[in-house]
């Protein structure tokens, strides 16, 4: 049976999970707290990393290497690029990229460094679980590209660059780094995000208003998935 890691970036992204899981045991390690727990007979380890690619890389690596997780699910919020995505809507990543990784001066594509890849794909079996949960609950989910970078995007210009360069549907600050870790360690992974803003000039205000509600939508969906993961 899988030991399932569920991670978010911020406390608000894992709080709805911690309210519902059972047998919670907190373990502090590497300047972070990890919550071992069970839910409907499944073994879980839940943590939030803190915001950004570096902290999320550290947490994903610890969940796998120290806590022995064999699958990883990321739950959180994102800014929408695809105009079909509205606040509260869910997106599942089919692939992720780093929009702020830039050595284009040496002739490389945006998001590419030697021995890396522009896009990392998520696990198709976990995506299938998500799609069946969505159809059972009559929820709409969009499957698409998520772009990650160490910046909160609140600019139509930056959003347009990320959209045209990567054909991304949503953006956030952790997914692609978690993807790199899981891909390197051969751990199937999945990234779900509920929209908190549209990364435009009003994104800061929208994020403050909608982040908690959208984080809850994402977390509840993830828990519905857990019981269907072998
Ligand atoms: N997460 C949610 N909204 C975001 C935005 N606009 N930029 C980066 N990360 C986000």
CSV table of C-alpha atoms and ligand atoms in Angstrom, one decimal:
chain,number,residue,atom,x,y,z
A,1,UNK,CA,0.0,0.0,0.0
A,2,UNK,CA,1.2,3.5,-0.8
A,3,UNK,CA,2.3,6.0,1.9
A,4,UNK,CA,0.9,9.2,0.5
A,5,UNK,CA,2.5,12.6,0.9
A,6,UNK,CA,0.2,15.5,0.7
A,7,UNK,CA,1.9,18.9,0.6
A,8,UNK,CA,0.9,22.5,0.3
A,9,UNK,CA,3.0,25.7,0.4
A,10,UNK,CA,1.1,27.6,3.1
A,11,UNK,CA,-0.6,26.7,6.4
A,12,UNK,CA,-4.0,27.5,4.9
A,13,UNK,CA,-3.4,24.9,2.2
A,14,UNK,CA,-3.1,22.0,4.7
A,15,UNK,CA,-5.3,23.2,7.6
A,16,UNK,CA,-8.5,21.7,6.0
A,17,UNK,CA,-6.7,18.3,5.7
A,18,UNK,CA,-5.5,18.3,9.3
A,19,UNK,CA,-9.1,18.9,10.5
A,20,UNK,CA,-10.3,15.7,8.8
A,21,UNK,CA,-7.5,13.2,9.2
A,22,UNK,CA,-7.0,10.8,12.2
A,23,UNK,CA,-4.2,9.6,14.4
A,24,UNK,CA,-2.1,12.8,13.8
A,25,UNK,CA,1.5,12.8,15.0
A,26,UNK,CA,3.6,15.9,14.5
A,27,UNK,CA,7.3,15.4,13.7
A,28,UNK,CA,9.6,18.4,13.4
A,29,UNK,CA,12.5,18.1,11.0
A,30,UNK,CA,14.7,20.5,9.0
A,31,UNK,CA,12.9,23.6,10.1
A,32,UNK,CA,9.5,22.2,9.1
A,33,UNK,CA,6.6,20.2,10.7
A,34,UNK,CA,5.4,17.0,9.2
A,35,UNK,CA,2.1,15.4,10.2
A,36,UNK,CA,1.9,11.6,10.0
A,37,UNK,CA,-1.8,10.6,9.9
A,38,UNK,CA,-4.3,8.2,8.6
A,39,UNK,CA,-7.4,8.7,6.5
A,40,UNK,CA,-9.9,5.9,5.5
A,41,UNK,CA,-7.2,3.3,6.1
A,42,UNK,CA,-4.5,5.1,4.1
A,43,UNK,CA,-1.2,6.2,5.6
A,44,UNK,CA,-0.4,9.9,5.0
A,45,UNK,CA,2.3,12.4,5.7
A,46,UNK,CA,1.1,16.0,5.4
A,47,UNK,CA,3.3,19.2,5.4
A,48,UNK,CA,3.4,22.7,4.1
A,49,UNK,CA,6.7,23.8,2.7
A,50,UNK,CA,6.6,27.6,2.9
A,51,UNK,CA,6.4,29.5,-0.3
A,52,UNK,CA,8.6,29.1,-3.4
A,53,UNK,CA,10.7,26.6,-5.3
A,54,UNK,CA,13.5,26.2,-2.8
A,55,UNK,CA,11.4,25.4,0.3
A,56,UNK,CA,9.1,23.1,-1.7
A,57,UNK,CA,12.1,21.2,-3.1
A,58,UNK,CA,13.3,20.6,0.4
A,59,UNK,CA,9.9,19.4,1.7
A,60,UNK,CA,9.2,17.1,-1.2
A,61,UNK,CA,12.7,15.6,-0.9
A,62,UNK,CA,12.2,15.0,2.9
A,63,UNK,CA,8.7,13.5,2.4
A,64,UNK,CA,10.2,11.0,0.1
A,65,UNK,CA,13.7,10.3,1.5
A,66,UNK,CA,13.1,10.7,5.3
A,67,UNK,CA,9.4,9.8,5.6
A,68,UNK,CA,9.3,7.1,2.9
A,69,UNK,CA,6.4,8.4,0.9
A,70,UNK,CA,5.7,6.5,-2.3
A,71,UNK,CA,3.3,8.9,-3.9
A,72,UNK,CA,3.0,12.7,-3.6
A,73,UNK,CA,-0.1,14.9,-4.0
A,74,UNK,CA,0.2,18.7,-4.0
A,75,UNK,CA,-2.8,20.8,-3.0
A,76,UNK,CA,-3.1,24.5,-3.2
A,77,UNK,CA,-4.1,27.7,-5.0
A,78,UNK,CA,-3.0,29.2,-8.3
A,79,UNK,CA,-3.4,32.3,-10.5
A,80,UNK,CA,-5.4,31.6,-13.6
A,81,UNK,CA,-4.1,32.3,-17.2
A,82,UNK,CA,-6.6,30.2,-19.2
A,83,UNK,CA,-9.7,32.5,-19.4
A,84,UNK,CA,-11.9,29.4,-18.8
A,85,UNK,CA,-10.6,29.2,-15.2
A,86,UNK,CA,-12.5,31.3,-12.7
A,87,UNK,CA,-11.9,31.8,-9.0
A,88,UNK,CA,-12.6,28.5,-7.1
A,89,UNK,CA,-12.2,26.4,-10.3
A,90,UNK,CA,-9.9,23.4,-10.2
A,91,UNK,CA,-6.9,22.7,-12.5
A,92,UNK,CA,-4.9,19.4,-12.5
A,93,UNK,CA,-1.5,19.7,-14.0
A,94,UNK,CA,-0.6,17.4,-16.9
A,95,UNK,CA,2.8,19.0,-17.0
A,96,UNK,CA,4.8,21.8,-15.2
A,97,UNK,CA,7.6,24.2,-16.1
A,98,UNK,CA,9.7,26.9,-14.4
A,99,UNK,CA,8.8,30.2,-16.0
A,100,UNK,CA,11.6,32.1,-14.3
A,101,UNK,CA,14.4,29.8,-15.3
A,102,UNK,CA,16.3,31.7,-18.0
A,103,UNK,CA,19.6,31.1,-19.6
A,104,UNK,CA,18.3,32.1,-23.0
A,105,UNK,CA,21.4,34.3,-23.5
A,106,UNK,CA,23.2,31.0,-24.3
A,107,UNK,CA,20.7,30.0,-26.9
A,108,UNK,CA,18.5,27.7,-24.7
A,109,UNK,CA,14.7,27.8,-24.6
A,110,UNK,CA,13.0,29.5,-21.7
A,111,UNK,CA,12.7,27.1,-18.8
A,112,UNK,CA,15.5,24.8,-20.0
A,113,UNK,CA,18.9,24.1,-18.5
A,114,UNK,CA,21.3,21.4,-19.8
A,115,UNK,CA,20.4,17.9,-18.5
A,116,UNK,CA,16.9,19.2,-17.5
A,117,UNK,CA,13.7,19.5,-19.4
A,118,UNK,CA,11.3,22.4,-20.0
A,119,UNK,CA,8.3,20.3,-18.9
A,120,UNK,CA,7.9,17.5,-16.3
A,121,UNK,CA,4.8,15.4,-16.7
A,122,UNK,CA,2.6,14.3,-13.8
A,123,UNK,CA,1.4,10.7,-13.2
A,124,UNK,CA,-1.4,9.6,-15.5
A,125,UNK,CA,-2.9,7.1,-13.0
A,126,UNK,CA,-3.2,9.8,-10.4
A,127,UNK,CA,-4.8,12.1,-12.9
A,128,UNK,CA,-7.3,9.4,-13.8
A,129,UNK,CA,-8.2,9.1,-10.1
A,130,UNK,CA,-8.8,12.8,-10.0
A,131,UNK,CA,-11.0,12.7,-13.1
A,132,UNK,CA,-13.1,9.9,-11.7
A,133,UNK,CA,-13.5,11.8,-8.4
A,134,UNK,CA,-14.5,14.9,-10.5
A,135,UNK,CA,-17.1,13.0,-12.5
A,136,UNK,CA,-18.5,11.3,-9.4
A,137,UNK,CA,-19.0,14.6,-7.7
A,138,UNK,CA,-20.1,16.4,-10.9
A,139,UNK,CA,-17.2,18.9,-10.6
A,140,UNK,CA,-15.5,20.5,-13.6
A,141,UNK,CA,-11.7,20.2,-13.6
A,142,UNK,CA,-9.4,21.5,-16.4
A,143,UNK,CA,-6.3,19.5,-17.2
A,144,UNK,CA,-3.4,21.7,-18.4
A,145,UNK,CA,0.0,23.2,-18.0
A,146,UNK,CA,1.1,24.9,-14.8
A,147,UNK,CA,4.0,27.3,-14.8
A,148,UNK,CA,6.0,27.8,-11.6
A,149,UNK,CA,8.3,30.7,-10.5
A,150,UNK,CA,9.6,32.5,-7.5
A,151,UNK,CA,7.4,35.5,-8.0
A,152,UNK,CA,3.8,36.3,-7.2
A,153,UNK,CA,2.5,37.4,-10.6
A,154,UNK,CA,0.3,40.4,-10.5
A,155,UNK,CA,0.9,41.9,-13.9
A,156,UNK,CA,-0.8,41.5,-17.2
A,157,UNK,CA,2.5,41.7,-19.0
A,158,UNK,CA,4.2,38.9,-17.1
A,159,UNK,CA,1.1,36.8,-17.4
A,160,UNK,CA,1.1,37.3,-21.2
A,161,UNK,CA,4.7,36.3,-21.4
A,162,UNK,CA,4.1,33.1,-19.4
A,163,UNK,CA,1.0,32.3,-21.5
A,164,UNK,CA,2.7,32.8,-24.9
A,165,UNK,CA,6.1,31.2,-23.9
A,166,UNK,CA,4.8,28.0,-22.2
A,167,UNK,CA,1.1,27.9,-23.2
A,168,UNK,CA,0.4,27.6,-19.5
A,169,UNK,CA,-3.1,27.6,-18.1
A,170,UNK,CA,-2.2,28.6,-14.5
A,171,UNK,CA,0.7,29.7,-12.5
A,172,UNK,CA,2.0,29.3,-8.9
A,173,UNK,CA,5.2,29.1,-7.0
A,174,UNK,CA,6.0,25.4,-6.1
A,175,UNK,CA,4.6,22.8,-8.5
A,176,UNK,CA,7.5,22.5,-11.0
A,177,UNK,CA,10.1,22.2,-8.3
A,178,UNK,CA,8.2,19.4,-6.6
A,179,UNK,CA,7.8,17.8,-10.0
A,180,UNK,CA,11.6,17.8,-10.5
A,181,UNK,CA,12.2,16.1,-7.2
A,182,UNK,CA,9.5,13.4,-7.7
A,183,UNK,CA,10.6,12.8,-11.3
A,184,UNK,CA,14.3,12.3,-10.2
A,185,UNK,CA,13.3,9.9,-7.4
A,186,UNK,CA,10.7,8.0,-9.5
A,187,UNK,CA,7.8,8.9,-7.2
A,188,UNK,CA,4.4,9.3,-8.9
A,189,UNK,CA,3.1,12.8,-8.3
A,190,UNK,CA,0.0,14.9,-8.9
A,191,UNK,CA,-0.6,18.7,-8.6
A,192,UNK,CA,-4.0,20.1,-8.0
A,193,UNK,CA,-4.7,23.9,-7.7
A,194,UNK,CA,-7.9,25.9,-7.1
A,195,UNK,CA,-7.9,29.4,-8.6
A,196,UNK,CA,-7.5,32.2,-6.1
A,197,UNK,CA,-6.9,35.1,-8.6
A,198,UNK,CA,-6.2,35.7,-12.3
A,199,UNK,CA,-2.5,37.0,-11.9
A,200,UNK,CA,-3.6,40.4,-13.2
A,201,UNK,CA,-3.1,43.8,-11.6
A,202,UNK,CA,-5.7,43.0,-9.0
A,203,UNK,CA,-4.2,39.6,-8.1
A,204,UNK,CA,-2.9,40.7,-4.7
A,205,UNK,CA,-6.4,41.8,-3.5
A,206,UNK,CA,-8.1,38.7,-5.0
A,207,UNK,CA,-5.6,36.4,-3.4
A,208,UNK,CA,-6.2,38.0,0.0
A,209,UNK,CA,-10.0,37.5,-0.5
A,210,UNK,CA,-10.2,34.1,-2.0
A,211,UNK,CA,-7.1,32.1,-1.0
A,212,UNK,CA,-8.6,30.4,2.1
A,213,UNK,CA,-11.8,29.4,0.3
A,214,UNK,CA,-9.9,28.1,-2.8
A,215,UNK,CA,-7.3,26.3,-0.7
A,216,UNK,CA,-10.2,24.4,1.0
A,217,UNK,CA,-11.8,23.4,-2.3
A,218,UNK,CA,-8.5,21.9,-3.4
A,219,UNK,CA,-7.8,20.1,-0.1
A,220,UNK,CA,-11.3,18.6,0.1
A,221,UNK,CA,-10.9,17.3,-3.5
A,222,UNK,CA,-7.5,15.7,-2.6
A,223,UNK,CA,-9.0,13.9,0.4
A,224,UNK,CA,-11.7,12.5,-1.9
A,225,UNK,CA,-8.9,11.1,-4.1
A,226,UNK,CA,-6.9,9.5,-1.2
A,227,UNK,CA,-9.4,6.7,-0.6
A,228,UNK,CA,-9.1,5.7,-4.3
A,229,UNK,CA,-5.3,5.5,-4.4
A,230,UNK,CA,-3.8,2.0,-4.0
B,1,LIG,N1,-0.6,31.5,-6.4
B,1,LIG,C1,-1.8,32.0,-6.4
B,1,LIG,N2,-1.9,33.1,-7.2
B,1,LIG,C2,-0.6,33.3,-7.6
B,1,LIG,C3,-0.1,34.3,-8.4
B,1,LIG,N3,-0.8,35.3,-9.0
B,1,LIG,N4,1.3,34.3,-8.7
B,1,LIG,C4,2.0,33.3,-8.2
B,1,LIG,N5,1.5,32.3,-7.4
B,1,LIG,C5,0.2,32.3,-7.1
